[in-house]
Coordinates of C-alpha atoms in Angstrom, one line a residue:
X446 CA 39.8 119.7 11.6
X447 CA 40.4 116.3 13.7
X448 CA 36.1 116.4 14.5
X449 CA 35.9 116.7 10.6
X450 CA 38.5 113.5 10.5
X451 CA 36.7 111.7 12.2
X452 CA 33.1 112.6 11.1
X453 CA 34.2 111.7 7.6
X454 CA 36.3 108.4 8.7
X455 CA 33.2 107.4 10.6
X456 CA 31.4 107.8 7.6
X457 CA 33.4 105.9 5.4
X458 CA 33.5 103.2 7.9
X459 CA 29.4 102.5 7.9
X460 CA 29.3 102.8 4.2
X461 CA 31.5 99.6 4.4
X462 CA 30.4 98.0 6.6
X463 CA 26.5 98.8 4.8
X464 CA 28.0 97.2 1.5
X465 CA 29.7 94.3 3.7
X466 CA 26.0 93.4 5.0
X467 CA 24.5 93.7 1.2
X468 CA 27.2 91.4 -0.2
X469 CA 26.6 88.6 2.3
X470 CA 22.7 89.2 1.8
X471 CA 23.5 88.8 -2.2
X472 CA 25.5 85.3 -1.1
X473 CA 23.1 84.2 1.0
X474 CA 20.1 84.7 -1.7
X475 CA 22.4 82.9 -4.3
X476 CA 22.7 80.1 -2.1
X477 CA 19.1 79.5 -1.6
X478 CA 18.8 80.0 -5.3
X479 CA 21.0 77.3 -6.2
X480 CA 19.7 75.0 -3.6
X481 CA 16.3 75.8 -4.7
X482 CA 17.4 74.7 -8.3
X483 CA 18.6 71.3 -7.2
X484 CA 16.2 70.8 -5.4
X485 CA 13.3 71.3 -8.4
X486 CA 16.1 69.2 -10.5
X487 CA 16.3 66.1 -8.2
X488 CA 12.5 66.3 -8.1
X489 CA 11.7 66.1 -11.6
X490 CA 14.3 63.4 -12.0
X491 CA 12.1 61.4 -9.5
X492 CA 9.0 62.1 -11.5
X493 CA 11.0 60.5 -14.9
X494 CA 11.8 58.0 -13.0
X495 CA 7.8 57.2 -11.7
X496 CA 6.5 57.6 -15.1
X497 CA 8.9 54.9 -16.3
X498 CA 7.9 52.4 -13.7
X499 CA 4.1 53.5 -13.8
X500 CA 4.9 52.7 -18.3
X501 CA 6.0 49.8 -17.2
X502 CA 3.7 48.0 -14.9
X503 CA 0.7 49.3 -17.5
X504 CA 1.9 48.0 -20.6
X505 CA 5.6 48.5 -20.9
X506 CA 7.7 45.7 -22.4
X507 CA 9.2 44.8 -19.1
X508 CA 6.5 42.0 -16.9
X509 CA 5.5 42.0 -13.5
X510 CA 7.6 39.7 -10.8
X511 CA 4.9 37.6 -9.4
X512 CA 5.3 35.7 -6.0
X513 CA 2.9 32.9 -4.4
X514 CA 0.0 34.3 -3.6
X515 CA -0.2 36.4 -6.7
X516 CA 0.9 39.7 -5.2
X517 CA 3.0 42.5 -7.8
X518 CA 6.4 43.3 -7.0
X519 CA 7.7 46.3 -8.7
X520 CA 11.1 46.4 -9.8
X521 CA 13.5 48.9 -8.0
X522 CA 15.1 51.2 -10.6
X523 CA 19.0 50.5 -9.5
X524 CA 20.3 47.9 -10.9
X525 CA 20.2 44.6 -9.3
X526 CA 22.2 41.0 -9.5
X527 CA 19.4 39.0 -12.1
X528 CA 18.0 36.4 -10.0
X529 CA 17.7 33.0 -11.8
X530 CA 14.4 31.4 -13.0
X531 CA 12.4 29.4 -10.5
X532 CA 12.2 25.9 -11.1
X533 CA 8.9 24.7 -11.8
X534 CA 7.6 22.0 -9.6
X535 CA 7.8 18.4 -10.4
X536 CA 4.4 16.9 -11.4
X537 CA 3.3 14.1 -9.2
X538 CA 1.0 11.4 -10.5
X539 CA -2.0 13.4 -8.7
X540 CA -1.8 16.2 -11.3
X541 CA -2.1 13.6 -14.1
X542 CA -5.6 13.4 -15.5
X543 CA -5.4 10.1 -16.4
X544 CA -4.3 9.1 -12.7
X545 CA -7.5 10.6 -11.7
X546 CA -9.7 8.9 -14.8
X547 CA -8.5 5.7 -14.2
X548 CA -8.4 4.4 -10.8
X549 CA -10.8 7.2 -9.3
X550 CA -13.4 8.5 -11.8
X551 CA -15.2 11.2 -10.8
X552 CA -12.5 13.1 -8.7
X553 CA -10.3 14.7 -12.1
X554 CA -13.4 17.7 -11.5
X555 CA -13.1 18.0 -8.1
X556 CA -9.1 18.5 -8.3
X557 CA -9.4 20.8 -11.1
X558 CA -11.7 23.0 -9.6
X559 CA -9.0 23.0 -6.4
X560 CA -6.3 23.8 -8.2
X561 CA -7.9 27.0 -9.8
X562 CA -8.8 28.3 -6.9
X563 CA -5.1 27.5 -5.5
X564 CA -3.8 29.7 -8.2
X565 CA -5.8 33.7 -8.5
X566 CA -4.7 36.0 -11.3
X567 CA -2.2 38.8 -11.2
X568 CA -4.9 41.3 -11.4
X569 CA -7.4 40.5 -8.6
X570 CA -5.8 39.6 -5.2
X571 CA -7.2 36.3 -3.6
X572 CA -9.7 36.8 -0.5
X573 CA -8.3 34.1 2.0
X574 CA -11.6 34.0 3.7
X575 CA -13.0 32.8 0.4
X576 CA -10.3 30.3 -0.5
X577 CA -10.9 28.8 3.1
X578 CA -14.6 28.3 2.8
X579 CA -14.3 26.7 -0.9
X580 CA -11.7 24.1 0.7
X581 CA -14.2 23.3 3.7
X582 CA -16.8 23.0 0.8
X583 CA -15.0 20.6 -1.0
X584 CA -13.9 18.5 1.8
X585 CA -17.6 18.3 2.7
X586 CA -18.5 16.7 -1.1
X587 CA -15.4 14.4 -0.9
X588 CA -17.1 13.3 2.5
X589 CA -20.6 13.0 0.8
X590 CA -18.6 10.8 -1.9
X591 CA -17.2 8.5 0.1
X592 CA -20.3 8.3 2.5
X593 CA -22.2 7.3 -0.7
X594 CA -19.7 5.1 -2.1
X595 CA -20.0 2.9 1.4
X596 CA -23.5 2.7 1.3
X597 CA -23.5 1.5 -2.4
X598 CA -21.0 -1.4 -1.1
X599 CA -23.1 -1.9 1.9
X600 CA -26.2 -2.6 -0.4
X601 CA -24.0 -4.6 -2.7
X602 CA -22.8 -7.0 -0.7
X603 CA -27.0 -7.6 0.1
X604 CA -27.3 -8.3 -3.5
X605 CA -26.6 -11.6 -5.0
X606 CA -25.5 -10.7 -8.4
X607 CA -22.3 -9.6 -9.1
X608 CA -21.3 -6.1 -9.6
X609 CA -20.3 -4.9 -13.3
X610 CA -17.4 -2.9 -12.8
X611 CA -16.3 -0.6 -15.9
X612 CA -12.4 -0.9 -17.0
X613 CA -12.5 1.0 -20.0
X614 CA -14.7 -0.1 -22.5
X615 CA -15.5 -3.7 -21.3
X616 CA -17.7 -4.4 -18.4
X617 CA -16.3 -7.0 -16.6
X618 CA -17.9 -8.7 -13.5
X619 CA -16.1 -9.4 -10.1
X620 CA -16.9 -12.3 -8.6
X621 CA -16.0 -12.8 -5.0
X622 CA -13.5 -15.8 -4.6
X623 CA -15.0 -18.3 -1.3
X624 CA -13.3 -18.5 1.4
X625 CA -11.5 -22.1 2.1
X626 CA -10.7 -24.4 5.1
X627 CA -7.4 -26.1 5.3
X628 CA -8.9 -28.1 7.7
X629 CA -10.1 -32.1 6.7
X630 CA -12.3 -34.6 8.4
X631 CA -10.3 -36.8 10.3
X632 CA -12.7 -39.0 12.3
X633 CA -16.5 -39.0 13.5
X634 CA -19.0 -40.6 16.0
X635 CA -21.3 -40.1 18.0
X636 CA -19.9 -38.8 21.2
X637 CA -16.4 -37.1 18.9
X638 CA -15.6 -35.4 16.2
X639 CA -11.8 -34.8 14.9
X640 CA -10.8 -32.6 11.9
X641 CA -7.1 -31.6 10.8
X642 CA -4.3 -29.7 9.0
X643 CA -0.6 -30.2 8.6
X644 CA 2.0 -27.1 9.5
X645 CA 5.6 -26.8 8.2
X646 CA 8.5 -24.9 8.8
X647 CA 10.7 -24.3 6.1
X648 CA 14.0 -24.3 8.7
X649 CA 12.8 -27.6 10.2
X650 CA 13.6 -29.8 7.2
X651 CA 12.3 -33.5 8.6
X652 CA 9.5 -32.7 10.6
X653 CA 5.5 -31.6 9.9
X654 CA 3.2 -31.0 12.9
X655 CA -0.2 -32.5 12.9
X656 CA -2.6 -30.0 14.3
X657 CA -5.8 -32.0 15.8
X658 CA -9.3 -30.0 16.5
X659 CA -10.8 -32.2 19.4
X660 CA -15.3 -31.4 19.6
X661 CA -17.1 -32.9 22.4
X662 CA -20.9 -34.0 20.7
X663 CA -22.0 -35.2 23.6
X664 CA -23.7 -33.9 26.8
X665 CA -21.0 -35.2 29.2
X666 CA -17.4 -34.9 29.9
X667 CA -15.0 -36.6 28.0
X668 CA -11.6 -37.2 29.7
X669 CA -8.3 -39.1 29.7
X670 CA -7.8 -38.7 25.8
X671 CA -4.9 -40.7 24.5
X672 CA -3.7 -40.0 21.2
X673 CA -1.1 -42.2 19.0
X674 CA -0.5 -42.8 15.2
X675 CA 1.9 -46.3 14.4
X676 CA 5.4 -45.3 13.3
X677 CA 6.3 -46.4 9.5
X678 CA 9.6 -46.3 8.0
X679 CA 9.6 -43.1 7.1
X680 CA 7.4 -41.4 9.5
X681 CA 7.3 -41.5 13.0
X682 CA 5.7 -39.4 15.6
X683 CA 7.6 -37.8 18.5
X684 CA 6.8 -38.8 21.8
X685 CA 8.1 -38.7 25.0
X686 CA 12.2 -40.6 25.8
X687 CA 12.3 -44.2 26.0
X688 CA 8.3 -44.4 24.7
X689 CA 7.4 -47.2 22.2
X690 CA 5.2 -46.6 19.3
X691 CA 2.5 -48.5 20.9
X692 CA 2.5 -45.8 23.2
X693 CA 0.4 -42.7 22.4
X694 CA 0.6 -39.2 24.2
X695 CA -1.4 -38.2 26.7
X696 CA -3.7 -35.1 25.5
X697 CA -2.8 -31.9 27.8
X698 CA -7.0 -31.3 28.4
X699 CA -10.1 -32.3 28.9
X700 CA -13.3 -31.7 27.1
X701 CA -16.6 -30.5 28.5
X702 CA -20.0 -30.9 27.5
X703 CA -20.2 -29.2 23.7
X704 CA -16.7 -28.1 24.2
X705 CA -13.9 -27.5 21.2
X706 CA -10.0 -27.6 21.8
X707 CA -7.2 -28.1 19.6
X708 CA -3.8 -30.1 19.8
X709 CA -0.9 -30.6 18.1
X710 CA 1.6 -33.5 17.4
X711 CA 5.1 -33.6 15.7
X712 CA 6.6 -36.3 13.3
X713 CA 9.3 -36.8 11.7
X714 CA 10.0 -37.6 8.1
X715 CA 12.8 -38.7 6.2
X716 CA 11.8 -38.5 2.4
X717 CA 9.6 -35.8 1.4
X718 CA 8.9 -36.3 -2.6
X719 CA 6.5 -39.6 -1.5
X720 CA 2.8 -39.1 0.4
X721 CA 2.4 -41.0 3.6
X722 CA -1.0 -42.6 5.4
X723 CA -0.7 -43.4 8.8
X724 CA -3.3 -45.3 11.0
X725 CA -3.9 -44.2 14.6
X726 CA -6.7 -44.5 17.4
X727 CA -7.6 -42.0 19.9
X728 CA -8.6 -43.4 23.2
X729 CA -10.8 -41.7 25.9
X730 CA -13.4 -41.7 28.7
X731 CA -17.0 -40.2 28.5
X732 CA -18.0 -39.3 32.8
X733 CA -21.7 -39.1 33.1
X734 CA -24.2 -39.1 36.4
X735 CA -24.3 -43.2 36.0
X736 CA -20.4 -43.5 35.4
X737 CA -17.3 -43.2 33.5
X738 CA -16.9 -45.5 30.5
X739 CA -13.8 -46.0 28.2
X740 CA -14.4 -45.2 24.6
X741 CA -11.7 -45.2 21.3
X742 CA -12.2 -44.1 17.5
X743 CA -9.6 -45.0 14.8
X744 CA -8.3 -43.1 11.8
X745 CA -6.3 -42.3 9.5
X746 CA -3.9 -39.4 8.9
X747 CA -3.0 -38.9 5.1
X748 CA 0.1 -37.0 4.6
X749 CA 0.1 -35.6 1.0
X750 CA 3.4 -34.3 -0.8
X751 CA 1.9 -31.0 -0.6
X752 CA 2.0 -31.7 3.5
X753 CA 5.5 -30.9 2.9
X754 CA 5.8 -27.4 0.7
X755 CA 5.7 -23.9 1.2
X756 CA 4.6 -21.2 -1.0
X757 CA 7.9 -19.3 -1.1
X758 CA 8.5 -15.8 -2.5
X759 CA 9.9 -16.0 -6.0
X760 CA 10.5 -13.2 -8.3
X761 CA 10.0 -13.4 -11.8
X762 CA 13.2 -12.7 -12.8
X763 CA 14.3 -15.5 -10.0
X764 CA 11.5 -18.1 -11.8
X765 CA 13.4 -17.3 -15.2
X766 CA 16.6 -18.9 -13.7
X767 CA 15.2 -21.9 -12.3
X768 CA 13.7 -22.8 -16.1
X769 CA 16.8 -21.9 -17.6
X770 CA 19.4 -23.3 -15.2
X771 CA 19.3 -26.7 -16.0
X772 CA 18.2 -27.7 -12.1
X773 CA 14.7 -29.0 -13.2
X774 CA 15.1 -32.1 -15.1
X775 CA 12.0 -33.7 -14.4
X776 CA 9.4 -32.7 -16.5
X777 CA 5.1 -33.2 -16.5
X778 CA 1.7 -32.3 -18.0
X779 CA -1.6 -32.8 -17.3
X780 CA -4.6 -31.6 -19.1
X781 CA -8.3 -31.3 -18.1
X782 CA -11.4 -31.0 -20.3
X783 CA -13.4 -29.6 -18.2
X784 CA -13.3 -27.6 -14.6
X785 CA -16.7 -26.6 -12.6
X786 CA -15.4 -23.4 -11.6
X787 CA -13.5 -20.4 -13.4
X788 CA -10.3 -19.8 -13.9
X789 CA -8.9 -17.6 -11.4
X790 CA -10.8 -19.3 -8.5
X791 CA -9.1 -22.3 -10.2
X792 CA -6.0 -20.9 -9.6
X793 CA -7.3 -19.9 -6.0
X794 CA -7.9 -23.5 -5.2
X795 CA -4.6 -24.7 -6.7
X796 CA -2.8 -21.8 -4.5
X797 CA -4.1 -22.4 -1.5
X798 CA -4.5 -26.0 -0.8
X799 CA -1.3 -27.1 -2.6
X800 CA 1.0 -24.3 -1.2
X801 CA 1.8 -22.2 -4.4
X802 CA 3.1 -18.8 -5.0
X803 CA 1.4 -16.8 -8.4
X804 CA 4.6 -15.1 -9.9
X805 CA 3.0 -14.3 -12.9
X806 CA -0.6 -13.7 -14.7
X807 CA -0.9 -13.0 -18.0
X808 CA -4.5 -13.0 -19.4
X809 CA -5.3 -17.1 -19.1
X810 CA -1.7 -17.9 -18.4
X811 CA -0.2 -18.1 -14.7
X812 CA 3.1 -19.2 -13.3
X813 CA 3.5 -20.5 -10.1
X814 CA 6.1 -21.6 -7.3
X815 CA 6.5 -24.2 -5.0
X816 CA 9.3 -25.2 -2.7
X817 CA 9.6 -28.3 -0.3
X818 CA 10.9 -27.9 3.5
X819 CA 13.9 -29.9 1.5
X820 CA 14.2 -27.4 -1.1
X821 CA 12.8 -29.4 -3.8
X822 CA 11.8 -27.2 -6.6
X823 CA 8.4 -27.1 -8.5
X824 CA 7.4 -24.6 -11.2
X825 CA 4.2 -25.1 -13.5
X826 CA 2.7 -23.2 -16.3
X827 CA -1.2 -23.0 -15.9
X828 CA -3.3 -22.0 -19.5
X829 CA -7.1 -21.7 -20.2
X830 CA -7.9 -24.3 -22.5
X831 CA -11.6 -24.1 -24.6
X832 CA -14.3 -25.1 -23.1
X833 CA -13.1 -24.1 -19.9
X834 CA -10.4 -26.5 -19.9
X835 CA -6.8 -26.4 -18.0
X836 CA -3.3 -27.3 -19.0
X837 CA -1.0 -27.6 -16.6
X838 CA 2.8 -28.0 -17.7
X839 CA 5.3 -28.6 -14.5
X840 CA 8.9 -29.1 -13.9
X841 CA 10.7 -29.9 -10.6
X842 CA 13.5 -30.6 -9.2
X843 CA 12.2 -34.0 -8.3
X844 CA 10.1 -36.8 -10.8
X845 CA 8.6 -38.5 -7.8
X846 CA 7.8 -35.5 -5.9
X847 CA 6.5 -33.7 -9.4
X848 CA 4.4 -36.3 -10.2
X849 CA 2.4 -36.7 -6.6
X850 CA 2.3 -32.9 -6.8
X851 CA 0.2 -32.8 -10.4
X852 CA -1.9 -35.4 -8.4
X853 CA -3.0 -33.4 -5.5
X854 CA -3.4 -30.2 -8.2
X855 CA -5.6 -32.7 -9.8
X856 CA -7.2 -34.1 -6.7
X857 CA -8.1 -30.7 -5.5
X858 CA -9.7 -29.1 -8.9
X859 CA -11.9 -32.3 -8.9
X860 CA -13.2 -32.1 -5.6
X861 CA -15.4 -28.8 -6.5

């Protein structure tokens, strides 16, 4: 009976442990069902999720993010912090056409055509390698430009007409202003020739410096040169301690055959609004095979008010006060029917040899500056009269000084 007991109890015992091994097969299966599920779940969400994006990057409502060089972005489906607009660029005055029309026709196409290719569409990615060879390419014309642009001047400048030059509608012709010598005949003869010019300095406020070109004509040495000017009363020329002004200065070289050198001399001045002429003599020695023999040439050094001024910076704004402030009492005008040259090489002359500044031009109208190394003030208004005339209206600081100042303006426009 026990072997029966225990047959049956073994029995029973396999059975269980049969159905324990089919229940944890039935959990296991279950499992992989339900992981199998979320699984296909999580997949298909990811396919919604592609077909949205794809919807939107083909025609969805939603645009394309964009960087530089034209590449897509593609917006990431979590939500993200909106970033804020870029800020366009601010234009410069190179990507203004009328920059480019105005002052250097002919370039508007050439920056166009860079500025397309600086910018490719969304849809077609740039080639580098292409973008690189159209830049070379269009360095290489802007070369060729400018290579043609300098030969045009070069066979310009042969020419003797002037060049047309287009400024909108009107053709108007530039006409090269000459180039002037401050530089005046002093003395001449056979064997020496002297020329001048008069140096300021606006801090030295009673002095002018002479500034002598000494030329050898001769073929011989000249030597021993000797240079003095008589003092006046307001002028006096500065020589060496405890000299008299019959005493000259002893020039610091000598002059060879065909030889050029320059000196220069200080005087002094007390009034500036008067002009001054000084006599002097220059003394010296030609040396030649047969000898050395004493020579001397006498001159005269004029000293115009104009000797004395300065064309000083002045602002417009700056030449509005001086009219207005009540400083400029004395007052001036001088008219002239006719000039031989034009009117802006008029004002060239005026500007150059009298020491003015152009503060203003305004068609056939010009304003201009001039100061003395005593801070005398002189403005004057310079108009176009008919017939190419000139007006000249002045006001200073000064009625002496004003007065020899319209002179020399005069002196200078008649000596054409």
């Amino acid at each position: 009976m026990k072997d029966e007991q225990d047959k049956t109890d073994a029995k029973t015992e396999k059975k269980k442990s049969k159905k324990d091994k089919k229940g944890q097969k039935k959990v296991k299966k279950e499992k992989k069902k339900k992981r199998s599920k979320s699984e296909s779940e999580e997949q298909r969400v990811d396919a919604a999720e592609m077909e949205e994006k794809e919807h939107n990057l083909l025609g969805g409502d939603g645009e394309p993010v964009t960087n530089g060089n034209g590449v897509e972005e593609i917006p990431s489906s979590t939500p993200t912090k909106p970033t804020p607009p870029e800020q366009e660029p601010e234009k410069s005055k190179y990507d203004d056409l009328s920059f480019w029309l105005t002052k250097e026709e002919g370039k508007s196409e050439e920056v166009a055509e860079v500025n397309e290719e600086k910018q490719p569409s969304v849809e077609e990615q740039p080639n580098v390698e292409k973008l690189k060879k159209k830049e070379k390419k269009s360095k290489k014309d802007k070369k060729e430009k400018k290579k043609d642009k300098k030969k045009k001047s070069h066979k310009t400048e042969e020419e003797t007409e002037p060049i047309p030059k287009e400024n909108g509608d009107s053709v108007v012709e530039e006409v090269p202003l000459p180039q002037l010598s401050s530089y005046k005949p002093l003395a001449e003869n056979k064997s020496i020739k002297l020329t001048y010019e008069t140096r300021i300095d606006m801090h030295q406020s009673q002095q002018v410096v002479l500034s002598v070109i000494f030329s050898n004509l001769t073929n011989s040495q000249l030597k021993s040169l000797d240079f003095n000017v008589l003092d006046s009363l307001n002028t006096r020329l500065v020589r060496e301690s405890g000299a008299s002004q019959h005493d000259g200065i002893s020039v610091p070289f000598q002059l060879p055959a065909g030889a050029t050198n320059e000196g220069q001399f200080a005087f002094t001045v007390q009034n500036v609004t008067m002009p001054q002429k000084l006599r002097g003599t220059l003394t010296y020695m030609i040396k030649d095979e047969s000898g050395a023999t004493s020579e001397k040439i006498d001159f005269k050094v004029h000293l115009p008010v104009t000797a004395y001024t300065a064309a000083v910076p002045c602002t417009g704004a700056e030449f509005a006060n001086l009219l207005s402030s009540g400083d400029l009492q004395a007052k001036i005008s001088l008219k002239l029917v006719t000039v031989a040259v034009e009117f802006h090489h008029a004002l060239h002359r005026i500007c150059f040899f009298t020491h003015c500044r152009l503060v203003e031009r305004v068609g056939d109208t010009a304003s201009l500056y001039s100061c003395s190394i005593q801070n005398h003030h002189i403005c004057l208004l310079v108009k176009l009269l008919a017939n190419n005339g000139i007006s000249i209206e002045g006001k200073g600081s000064d009625a002496t000084l004003l007065s020899s100042f319209i002179d020399d303006i005069k002196t200078v426009l008649s000596e054409v």
